[in-house]
Amino acid sequence: MADETPYPEGVPCWVDAQLPDVEAGKRFYGELFGWTFAVAPGDGAHEVWAHVEGAPVAALAPKPDGRLPTVWTVHFATQDALALTARIVAAGGQVITPPTPVGGLGTAALATDPESAVFGLWQAAAHPGFGRRHEPGTFAWAELYTRDTKAANSFYAHLFHEALFGPDATPDFGRATLTDVFPAEMPPHFLVHFGTEDCEAALGTVSRLGGRVQVPPFDTSYGNVAVVTDNQGASFALLQRKDGNGRREAPQAADQAEQRPDELRQRGDDQREDETRSARDRAANGPEVEG
């Protein structure tokens, strides 16, 4: 699926990896996914874009500081990065990197939710984001592992209500509990999923290239998933879609109460109504004056 127009707000539109060795990353992902690479437009720091059939699907960039984690980061589309970062802070998140122009490509920002899970924002200009997605070797899903799914649903429903719960929504973004199967020190985080036609074969390639299988394949409502790390320690997931199964909300943990999209949509609507009512009250009463 080729995409050439900017994505609606709240839709995952780009992913990038911060790596110690970009050349090693090119060899690993080039063989795993069949990616080809070119230096990013206007880039002076050796960031490269990965392509599938000539369309951009991801970026690999050198870590500016060796103390930073080796990670894949998902970026959500926005039409106004400055306004969205203000809403993130108001909702309890933090801004790591304020909106920054990236040549004529667009404007980027980096933020965290209230539990410190890191995500990016992208306000498109010349670069809309993924040129292809939902195909083998391209972005397929983003899963947020969090210790409080109710709080996460409230936060992201407030930010990205239409993309997640609107009448035409087909979300590429789920939330799941960070259970005891994870190390106690594991922080809440996003896990980027890439599509594959054969999960088992892809795992063999990961191991042969020096990567590691963290979690063997398991079934979800949206496909067969395995969690791996590359040969430099960046974690990601492989997703083999079920035949005829479209994108769906991620499954809940065994001990987690079911959360229905209609209920979550209503929660987001209620929160918006409360905020609107509060704003009207402030406008009616005039500005507060300290005595």
PDB file of C-alpha atoms in Angstrom, residues 3 15-16 33 45 52-53 59 70 90 92 101 123 129 134 143 149 164 201-202 212 225 254 269:
ATOM      1  CA  ASP A   3       0.926   6.370   0.913  1.00  0.00           C
ATOM      2  CA  VAL A  15       9.542   4.732  12.820  1.00  0.00           C
ATOM      3  CA  ASP A  16      13.260   5.127  13.367  1.00  0.00           C
ATOM      4  CA  PHE A  33      13.394  -7.341   5.373  1.00  0.00           C
ATOM      5  CA  ALA A  45      24.455  13.183  10.414  1.00  0.00           C
ATOM      6  CA  VAL A  52      10.741  -1.098   0.003  1.00  0.00           C
ATOM      7  CA  GLU A  53      10.270  -0.942  -3.775  1.00  0.00           C
ATOM      8  CA  ALA A  59      15.030   5.370   9.265  1.00  0.00           C
ATOM      9  CA  THR A  70      19.285   1.450  21.425  1.00  0.00           C
ATOM     10  CA  ALA A  90      -1.486  19.456  30.138  1.00  0.00           C
ATOM     11  CA  GLY A  92       0.461  14.776  32.405  1.00  0.00           C
ATOM     12  CA  PRO A 101      12.016  21.768  11.928  1.00  0.00           C
ATOM     13  CA  GLN A 123       4.167  17.270  11.429  1.00  0.00           C
ATOM     14  CA  GLY A 129       5.862   9.483   6.528  1.00  0.00           C
ATOM     15  CA  HIS A 134       0.901  -3.075   6.383  1.00  0.00           C
ATOM     16  CA  GLU A 143       1.911  -1.890  20.992  1.00  0.00           C
ATOM     17  CA  THR A 149      -3.930   0.469  30.715  1.00  0.00           C
ATOM     18  CA  LEU A 164      -8.272   5.424  18.018  1.00  0.00           C
ATOM     19  CA  ALA A 201      11.504 -18.250   8.897  1.00  0.00           C
ATOM     20  CA  ALA A 202      12.090 -14.621   9.945  1.00  0.00           C
ATOM     21  CA  ARG A 212      17.978 -12.808  19.657  1.00  0.00           C
ATOM     22  CA  VAL A 225       3.691 -12.272  16.972  1.00  0.00           C
ATOM     23  CA  ALA A 254      -5.510 -12.811  31.091  1.00  0.00           C
ATOM     24  CA  ASP A 269     -16.086  11.968  24.884  1.00  0.00           C
TER      25      ASP A 269
END
